[in-house]
mmCIF file with all atom_site columns, C-alpha atoms and ligand atoms in Angstrom:
data_model
loop_
_atom_site.group_PDB
_atom_site.id
_atom_site.type_symbol
_atom_site.label_atom_id
_atom_site.label_alt_id
_atom_site.label_comp_id
_atom_site.label_asym_id
_atom_site.label_entity_id
_atom_site.label_seq_id
_atom_site.pdbx_PDB_ins_code
_atom_site.Cartn_x
_atom_site.Cartn_y
_atom_site.Cartn_z
_atom_site.occupancy
_atom_site.B_iso_or_equiv
_atom_site.pdbx_formal_charge
_atom_site.auth_seq_id
_atom_site.auth_comp_id
_atom_site.auth_asym_id
_atom_site.auth_atom_id
_atom_site.pdbx_PDB_model_num
ATOM   1   C CA  . MET T 1 1   ? 6.842   190.142 26.304 1.00 82.00 ? 1   MET T CA  1
ATOM   2   C CA  . SER T 1 2   ? 4.296   192.000 28.394 1.00 93.00 ? 2   SER T CA  1
ATOM   3   C CA  . LEU T 1 3   ? 2.160   194.685 26.774 1.00 96.00 ? 3   LEU T CA  1
ATOM   4   C CA  . VAL T 1 4   ? 2.327   196.600 30.040 1.00 97.00 ? 4   VAL T CA  1
ATOM   5   C CA  . LYS T 1 5   ? 5.380   198.851 29.936 1.00 98.00 ? 5   LYS T CA  1
ATOM   6   C CA  . PHE T 1 6   ? 5.881   201.158 32.879 1.00 98.00 ? 6   PHE T CA  1
ATOM   7   C CA  . ILE T 1 7   ? 8.379   203.993 33.000 1.00 98.00 ? 7   ILE T CA  1
ATOM   8   C CA  . ASP T 1 8   ? 9.527   204.699 36.550 1.00 98.00 ? 8   ASP T CA  1
ATOM   9   C CA  . PHE T 1 9   ? 10.063  208.407 37.102 1.00 98.00 ? 9   PHE T CA  1
ATOM   10  C CA  . LYS T 1 10  ? 12.794  209.745 39.312 1.00 98.00 ? 10  LYS T CA  1
ATOM   11  C CA  . VAL T 1 11  ? 11.271  211.478 42.321 1.00 98.00 ? 11  VAL T CA  1
ATOM   12  C CA  . MET T 1 12  ? 13.157  214.579 43.400 1.00 97.00 ? 12  MET T CA  1
ATOM   13  C CA  . GLY T 1 13  ? 11.984  214.807 46.947 1.00 91.00 ? 13  GLY T CA  1
ATOM   14  C CA  . ASP T 1 14  ? 13.232  216.963 49.740 1.00 94.00 ? 14  ASP T CA  1
ATOM   15  C CA  . HIS T 1 15  ? 11.886  218.277 53.045 1.00 95.00 ? 15  HIS T CA  1
ATOM   16  C CA  . ARG T 1 16  ? 9.274   220.353 51.157 1.00 96.00 ? 16  ARG T CA  1
ATOM   17  C CA  . GLY T 1 17  ? 7.723   217.441 49.279 1.00 97.00 ? 17  GLY T CA  1
ATOM   18  C CA  . ASN T 1 18  ? 8.158   215.669 45.962 1.00 97.00 ? 18  ASN T CA  1
ATOM   19  C CA  . LEU T 1 19  ? 8.713   216.767 42.392 1.00 97.00 ? 19  LEU T CA  1
ATOM   20  C CA  . ILE T 1 20  ? 8.796   214.804 39.129 1.00 98.00 ? 20  ILE T CA  1
ATOM   21  C CA  . SER T 1 21  ? 10.001  216.278 35.857 1.00 98.00 ? 21  SER T CA  1
ATOM   22  C CA  . LEU T 1 22  ? 8.903   214.915 32.468 1.00 98.00 ? 22  LEU T CA  1
ATOM   23  C CA  . GLU T 1 23  ? 11.002  215.764 29.424 1.00 98.00 ? 23  GLU T CA  1
ATOM   24  C CA  . GLY T 1 24  ? 10.486  214.743 25.820 1.00 98.00 ? 24  GLY T CA  1
ATOM   25  C CA  . ASN T 1 25  ? 13.146  212.379 24.479 1.00 98.00 ? 25  ASN T CA  1
ATOM   26  C CA  . LYS T 1 26  ? 14.584  212.040 27.978 1.00 98.00 ? 26  LYS T CA  1
ATOM   27  C CA  . ASN T 1 27  ? 12.379  210.177 30.449 1.00 98.00 ? 27  ASN T CA  1
ATOM   28  C CA  . ILE T 1 28  ? 9.478   210.340 27.954 1.00 98.00 ? 28  ILE T CA  1
ATOM   29  C CA  . PRO T 1 29  ? 10.506  208.330 24.863 1.00 98.00 ? 29  PRO T CA  1
ATOM   30  C CA  . PHE T 1 30  ? 9.224   210.811 22.252 1.00 98.00 ? 30  PHE T CA  1
ATOM   31  C CA  . ASP T 1 31  ? 8.796   214.521 21.551 1.00 98.00 ? 31  ASP T CA  1
ATOM   32  C CA  . ILE T 1 32  ? 5.743   215.634 23.549 1.00 98.00 ? 32  ILE T CA  1
ATOM   33  C CA  . LYS T 1 33  ? 3.389   217.392 21.102 1.00 98.00 ? 33  LYS T CA  1
ATOM   34  C CA  . ARG T 1 34  ? 0.198   217.274 23.167 1.00 98.00 ? 34  ARG T CA  1
ATOM   35  C CA  . VAL T 1 35  ? -0.960  216.860 26.754 1.00 98.00 ? 35  VAL T CA  1
ATOM   36  C CA  . TYR T 1 36  ? -4.549  216.098 27.748 1.00 98.00 ? 36  TYR T CA  1
ATOM   37  C CA  . TYR T 1 37  ? -6.196  214.954 30.914 1.00 98.00 ? 37  TYR T CA  1
ATOM   38  C CA  . ILE T 1 38  ? -9.279  212.976 31.844 1.00 98.00 ? 38  ILE T CA  1
ATOM   39  C CA  . PHE T 1 39  ? -11.231 213.806 34.997 1.00 97.00 ? 39  PHE T CA  1
ATOM   40  C CA  . ASP T 1 40  ? -14.753 214.033 36.462 1.00 97.00 ? 40  ASP T CA  1
ATOM   41  C CA  . ASN T 1 41  ? -15.391 210.488 35.287 1.00 94.00 ? 41  ASN T CA  1
ATOM   42  C CA  . ILE T 1 42  ? -18.900 209.132 35.596 1.00 92.00 ? 42  ILE T CA  1
ATOM   43  C CA  . ALA T 1 43  ? -19.213 205.879 37.594 1.00 88.00 ? 43  ALA T CA  1
ATOM   44  C CA  . ASP T 1 44  ? -19.022 202.671 35.540 1.00 93.00 ? 44  ASP T CA  1
ATOM   45  C CA  . VAL T 1 45  ? -18.320 204.510 32.294 1.00 95.00 ? 45  VAL T CA  1
ATOM   46  C CA  . GLU T 1 46  ? -15.679 202.939 30.086 1.00 97.00 ? 46  GLU T CA  1
ATOM   47  C CA  . ARG T 1 47  ? -13.525 204.901 27.627 1.00 98.00 ? 47  ARG T CA  1
ATOM   48  C CA  . GLY T 1 48  ? -11.012 204.311 24.902 1.00 98.00 ? 48  GLY T CA  1
ATOM   49  C CA  . PHE T 1 49  ? -11.910 201.363 22.686 1.00 98.00 ? 49  PHE T CA  1
ATOM   50  C CA  . HIS T 1 50  ? -9.474  202.385 19.984 1.00 98.00 ? 50  HIS T CA  1
ATOM   51  C CA  . ALA T 1 51  ? -5.929  202.006 18.727 1.00 98.00 ? 51  ALA T CA  1
ATOM   52  C CA  . HIS T 1 52  ? -3.729  204.415 16.769 1.00 98.00 ? 52  HIS T CA  1
ATOM   53  C CA  . HIS T 1 53  ? -1.748  204.114 13.578 1.00 97.00 ? 53  HIS T CA  1
ATOM   54  C CA  . ASN T 1 54  ? 1.120   206.336 14.719 1.00 96.00 ? 54  ASN T CA  1
ATOM   55  C CA  . LEU T 1 55  ? 0.439   207.816 18.129 1.00 98.00 ? 55  LEU T CA  1
ATOM   56  C CA  . LYS T 1 56  ? 2.526   206.904 21.152 1.00 98.00 ? 56  LYS T CA  1
ATOM   57  C CA  . GLN T 1 57  ? 1.372   207.910 24.603 1.00 98.00 ? 57  GLN T CA  1
ATOM   58  C CA  . VAL T 1 58  ? 2.472   207.895 28.217 1.00 98.00 ? 58  VAL T CA  1
ATOM   59  C CA  . VAL T 1 59  ? -0.396  207.807 30.723 1.00 98.00 ? 59  VAL T CA  1
ATOM   60  C CA  . ILE T 1 60  ? 0.071   208.923 34.312 1.00 98.00 ? 60  ILE T CA  1
ATOM   61  C CA  . CYS T 1 61  ? -2.601  208.528 36.958 1.00 98.00 ? 61  CYS T CA  1
ATOM   62  C CA  . MET T 1 62  ? -2.187  211.773 38.894 1.00 98.00 ? 62  MET T CA  1
ATOM   63  C CA  . HIS T 1 63  ? -4.910  210.975 41.414 1.00 98.00 ? 63  HIS T CA  1
ATOM   64  C CA  . GLY T 1 64  ? -7.191  208.035 42.221 1.00 98.00 ? 64  GLY T CA  1
ATOM   65  C CA  . GLU T 1 65  ? -7.065  204.949 40.056 1.00 97.00 ? 65  GLU T CA  1
ATOM   66  C CA  . CYS T 1 66  ? -8.349  203.317 36.908 1.00 97.00 ? 66  CYS T CA  1
ATOM   67  C CA  . THR T 1 67  ? -7.840  200.073 35.008 1.00 98.00 ? 67  THR T CA  1
ATOM   68  C CA  . PHE T 1 68  ? -6.338  199.862 31.526 1.00 98.00 ? 68  PHE T CA  1
ATOM   69  C CA  . VAL T 1 69  ? -6.887  196.994 29.136 1.00 98.00 ? 69  VAL T CA  1
ATOM   70  C CA  . LEU T 1 70  ? -4.177  196.670 26.489 1.00 98.00 ? 70  LEU T CA  1
ATOM   71  C CA  . ASP T 1 71  ? -4.572  194.375 23.510 1.00 97.00 ? 71  ASP T CA  1
ATOM   72  C CA  . ASN T 1 72  ? -2.227  193.747 20.569 1.00 95.00 ? 72  ASN T CA  1
ATOM   73  C CA  . GLY T 1 73  ? -4.749  191.653 18.670 1.00 94.00 ? 73  GLY T CA  1
ATOM   74  C CA  . ILE T 1 74  ? -3.332  188.438 20.115 1.00 93.00 ? 74  ILE T CA  1
ATOM   75  C CA  . THR T 1 75  ? -3.051  188.920 23.851 1.00 95.00 ? 75  THR T CA  1
ATOM   76  C CA  . ARG T 1 76  ? -4.980  191.111 26.235 1.00 97.00 ? 76  ARG T CA  1
ATOM   77  C CA  . GLU T 1 77  ? -3.643  192.392 29.567 1.00 98.00 ? 77  GLU T CA  1
ATOM   78  C CA  . GLU T 1 78  ? -5.173  194.442 32.361 1.00 98.00 ? 78  GLU T CA  1
ATOM   79  C CA  . VAL T 1 79  ? -3.315  196.773 34.666 1.00 98.00 ? 79  VAL T CA  1
ATOM   80  C CA  . VAL T 1 80  ? -4.380  199.127 37.454 1.00 98.00 ? 80  VAL T CA  1
ATOM   81  C CA  . LEU T 1 81  ? -2.925  202.648 37.284 1.00 98.00 ? 81  LEU T CA  1
ATOM   82  C CA  . ASN T 1 82  ? -2.676  204.284 40.681 1.00 98.00 ? 82  ASN T CA  1
ATOM   83  C CA  . SER T 1 83  ? 0.785   205.850 40.910 1.00 98.00 ? 83  SER T CA  1
ATOM   84  C CA  . LYS T 1 84  ? 2.049   209.359 40.151 1.00 97.00 ? 84  LYS T CA  1
ATOM   85  C CA  . THR T 1 85  ? 5.577   208.055 39.894 1.00 98.00 ? 85  THR T CA  1
ATOM   86  C CA  . GLN T 1 86  ? 5.050   205.701 36.951 1.00 98.00 ? 86  GLN T CA  1
ATOM   87  C CA  . GLY T 1 87  ? 3.884   206.235 33.393 1.00 98.00 ? 87  GLY T CA  1
ATOM   88  C CA  . LEU T 1 88  ? 2.207   203.560 31.291 1.00 98.00 ? 88  LEU T CA  1
ATOM   89  C CA  . TYR T 1 89  ? 3.878   203.647 27.867 1.00 98.00 ? 89  TYR T CA  1
ATOM   90  C CA  . ILE T 1 90  ? 1.453   202.723 25.080 1.00 98.00 ? 90  ILE T CA  1
ATOM   91  C CA  . GLU T 1 91  ? 2.996   202.355 21.662 1.00 97.00 ? 91  GLU T CA  1
ATOM   92  C CA  . ASP T 1 92  ? 1.203   202.588 18.314 1.00 94.00 ? 92  ASP T CA  1
ATOM   93  C CA  . PHE T 1 93  ? -1.089  199.779 17.178 1.00 96.00 ? 93  PHE T CA  1
ATOM   94  C CA  . ILE T 1 94  ? -2.204  198.827 20.683 1.00 98.00 ? 94  ILE T CA  1
ATOM   95  C CA  . TRP T 1 95  ? -5.928  198.635 21.393 1.00 98.00 ? 95  TRP T CA  1
ATOM   96  C CA  . ARG T 1 96  ? -6.764  200.285 24.747 1.00 98.00 ? 96  ARG T CA  1
ATOM   97  C CA  . GLU T 1 97  ? -9.812  200.369 26.979 1.00 98.00 ? 97  GLU T CA  1
ATOM   98  C CA  . MET T 1 98  ? -10.144 202.242 30.279 1.00 98.00 ? 98  MET T CA  1
ATOM   99  C CA  . LYS T 1 99  ? -12.521 201.287 33.048 1.00 98.00 ? 99  LYS T CA  1
ATOM   100 C CA  . ALA T 1 100 ? -13.072 201.215 36.828 1.00 97.00 ? 100 ALA T CA  1
ATOM   101 C CA  . PHE T 1 101 ? -12.279 204.897 37.294 1.00 97.00 ? 101 PHE T CA  1
ATOM   102 C CA  . SER T 1 102 ? -12.420 205.958 40.904 1.00 97.00 ? 102 SER T CA  1
ATOM   103 C CA  . PRO T 1 103 ? -14.555 209.101 41.264 1.00 95.00 ? 103 PRO T CA  1
ATOM   104 C CA  . GLU T 1 104 ? -11.546 211.324 41.915 1.00 96.00 ? 104 GLU T CA  1
ATOM   105 C CA  . ALA T 1 105 ? -9.342  209.805 39.191 1.00 98.00 ? 105 ALA T CA  1
ATOM   106 C CA  . VAL T 1 106 ? -7.289  212.187 37.063 1.00 98.00 ? 106 VAL T CA  1
ATOM   107 C CA  . LEU T 1 107 ? -5.329  210.733 34.139 1.00 98.00 ? 107 LEU T CA  1
ATOM   108 C CA  . MET T 1 108 ? -2.729  212.837 32.403 1.00 98.00 ? 108 MET T CA  1
ATOM   109 C CA  . VAL T 1 109 ? -1.737  211.713 28.920 1.00 98.00 ? 109 VAL T CA  1
ATOM   110 C CA  . LEU T 1 110 ? 1.403   212.807 27.065 1.00 98.00 ? 110 LEU T CA  1
ATOM   111 C CA  . ALA T 1 111 ? 1.127   212.271 23.320 1.00 98.00 ? 111 ALA T CA  1
ATOM   112 C CA  . SER T 1 112 ? 3.683   212.080 20.520 1.00 98.00 ? 112 SER T CA  1
ATOM   113 C CA  . GLU T 1 113 ? 1.369   213.712 17.949 1.00 98.00 ? 113 GLU T CA  1
ATOM   114 C CA  . HIS T 1 114 ? -1.225  216.433 17.677 1.00 98.00 ? 114 HIS T CA  1
ATOM   115 C CA  . TYR T 1 115 ? -4.847  215.324 17.749 1.00 98.00 ? 115 TYR T CA  1
ATOM   116 C CA  . ASP T 1 116 ? -5.822  213.649 14.473 1.00 98.00 ? 116 ASP T CA  1
ATOM   117 C CA  . GLU T 1 117 ? -9.065  211.699 14.200 1.00 97.00 ? 117 GLU T CA  1
ATOM   118 C CA  . ASN T 1 118 ? -7.668  209.981 11.065 1.00 98.00 ? 118 ASN T CA  1
ATOM   119 C CA  . ASP T 1 119 ? -5.029  208.303 13.236 1.00 98.00 ? 119 ASP T CA  1
ATOM   120 C CA  . TYR T 1 120 ? -7.690  206.473 15.262 1.00 98.00 ? 120 TYR T CA  1
ATOM   121 C CA  . ILE T 1 121 ? -8.772  202.881 14.627 1.00 98.00 ? 121 ILE T CA  1
ATOM   122 C CA  . ARG T 1 122 ? -12.097 202.695 16.443 1.00 98.00 ? 122 ARG T CA  1
ATOM   123 C CA  . ASN T 1 123 ? -13.309 199.324 15.189 1.00 98.00 ? 123 ASN T CA  1
ATOM   124 C CA  . TYR T 1 124 ? -11.784 196.270 16.888 1.00 98.00 ? 124 TYR T CA  1
ATOM   125 C CA  . GLU T 1 125 ? -12.261 193.963 13.884 1.00 97.00 ? 125 GLU T CA  1
ATOM   126 C CA  . GLU T 1 126 ? -10.549 196.523 11.642 1.00 97.00 ? 126 GLU T CA  1
ATOM   127 C CA  . PHE T 1 127 ? -7.718  196.785 14.186 1.00 97.00 ? 127 PHE T CA  1
ATOM   128 C CA  . LYS T 1 128 ? -7.212  193.004 14.099 1.00 95.00 ? 128 LYS T CA  1
ATOM   129 C CA  . ARG T 1 129 ? -7.322  192.961 10.303 1.00 95.00 ? 129 ARG T CA  1
ATOM   130 C CA  . LEU T 1 130 ? -4.766  195.773 10.052 1.00 94.00 ? 130 LEU T CA  1
ATOM   131 C CA  . LYS T 1 131 ? -2.533  193.969 12.571 1.00 89.00 ? 131 LYS T CA  1
ATOM   132 C CA  . ASN T 1 132 ? -2.713  190.721 10.617 1.00 85.00 ? 132 ASN T CA  1
ATOM   133 C CA  . ASP T 1 133 ? -2.137  192.449 7.262  1.00 86.00 ? 133 ASP T CA  1
ATOM   134 C CA  . SER T 1 134 ? 0.987   194.182 8.509  1.00 77.00 ? 134 SER T CA  1
ATOM   135 C CA  . SER T 1 135 ? 4.232   192.255 8.491  1.00 53.00 ? 135 SER T CA  1
ATOM   136 C CA  . ILE T 1 136 ? 6.039   194.753 10.689 1.00 53.00 ? 136 ILE T CA  1
ATOM   137 C CA  . LYS T 1 137 ? 3.488   195.363 13.447 1.00 49.00 ? 137 LYS T CA  1
HETATM 138 P P1  . TYD X 2 .   ? -11.373 210.050 22.665 1.00 59.45 ? 1   TYD X P1  1
HETATM 139 O O1  . TYD X 2 .   ? -9.941  209.946 22.246 1.00 59.45 ? 1   TYD X O1  1
HETATM 140 O O2  . TYD X 2 .   ? -12.373 209.229 21.927 1.00 59.45 ? 1   TYD X O2  1
HETATM 141 O O3  . TYD X 2 .   ? -11.483 209.720 24.216 1.00 59.45 ? 1   TYD X O3  1
HETATM 142 P P2  . TYD X 2 .   ? -11.135 208.386 25.030 1.00 59.45 ? 1   TYD X P2  1
HETATM 143 O O4  . TYD X 2 .   ? -10.091 207.637 24.276 1.00 59.45 ? 1   TYD X O4  1
HETATM 144 O O5  . TYD X 2 .   ? -10.668 208.880 26.345 1.00 59.45 ? 1   TYD X O5  1
HETATM 145 O O6  . TYD X 2 .   ? -12.387 207.587 25.166 1.00 59.45 ? 1   TYD X O6  1
HETATM 146 O O7  . TYD X 2 .   ? -11.763 211.581 22.631 1.00 59.45 ? 1   TYD X O7  1
HETATM 147 C C1  . TYD X 2 .   ? -13.000 212.064 23.114 1.00 59.45 ? 1   TYD X C1  1
HETATM 148 C C2  . TYD X 2 .   ? -13.375 213.314 22.330 1.00 59.45 ? 1   TYD X C2  1
HETATM 149 O O8  . TYD X 2 .   ? -12.430 214.370 22.538 1.00 59.45 ? 1   TYD X O8  1
HETATM 150 C C3  . TYD X 2 .   ? -13.416 213.071 20.832 1.00 59.45 ? 1   TYD X C3  1
HETATM 151 O O9  . TYD X 2 .   ? -14.543 213.786 20.319 1.00 59.45 ? 1   TYD X O9  1
HETATM 152 C C4  . TYD X 2 .   ? -12.166 213.674 20.309 1.00 59.45 ? 1   TYD X C4  1
HETATM 153 C C5  . TYD X 2 .   ? -11.847 214.767 21.302 1.00 59.45 ? 1   TYD X C5  1
HETATM 154 N N1  . TYD X 2 .   ? -10.396 214.956 21.516 1.00 59.45 ? 1   TYD X N1  1
HETATM 155 C C6  . TYD X 2 .   ? -9.783  216.112 21.039 1.00 59.45 ? 1   TYD X C6  1
HETATM 156 O O10 . TYD X 2 .   ? -10.408 216.988 20.423 1.00 59.45 ? 1   TYD X O10 1
HETATM 157 N N2  . TYD X 2 .   ? -8.447  216.287 21.273 1.00 59.45 ? 1   TYD X N2  1
HETATM 158 C C7  . TYD X 2 .   ? -7.720  215.358 21.936 1.00 59.45 ? 1   TYD X C7  1
HETATM 159 O O11 . TYD X 2 .   ? -6.496  215.550 22.130 1.00 59.45 ? 1   TYD X O11 1
HETATM 160 C C8  . TYD X 2 .   ? -8.363  214.145 22.395 1.00 59.45 ? 1   TYD X C8  1
HETATM 161 C C9  . TYD X 2 .   ? -7.595  213.086 23.127 1.00 59.45 ? 1   TYD X C9  1
HETATM 162 C C10 . TYD X 2 .   ? -9.708  214.008 22.161 1.00 59.45 ? 1   TYD X C10 1
#
């Protein structure tokens, strides 16, 4: 099964333009506790390089584009985000990297938990070890 899970949002368009509504536990598969956004990216800078113990996220590219690398410790997949009408759903225990940001890229991230540095796994070898040690992940 692919690591890349997109949620297609319903676009409520009319003669005035388009509108998308995001609601926790409706079209977003968790309670939204936090929203953050990434912008003013510096050329060729890569971000991410971590996984999370518990956090689930939906990432929407509101403007421009960027590339996500998703890795479950066994397989690694790349996907370009460039649509306002789709969210990339990243579950817990998935290693993510972000790269190839276009200068105008704006990424909005909806998160299932408040910010908690203790939830981060920032070392790839530790991530793989935790994955292998866990019978359920
Ligand atoms: P980080 O998650 O490492 O960024 P990325 O995954 O995009 O590379 O976060 C960068 C910094 O911002 C780090 O010092 C933690 C801080 N931060 C918060 O304080 N709150 C937040 O909600 C997030 C996502 C990050």
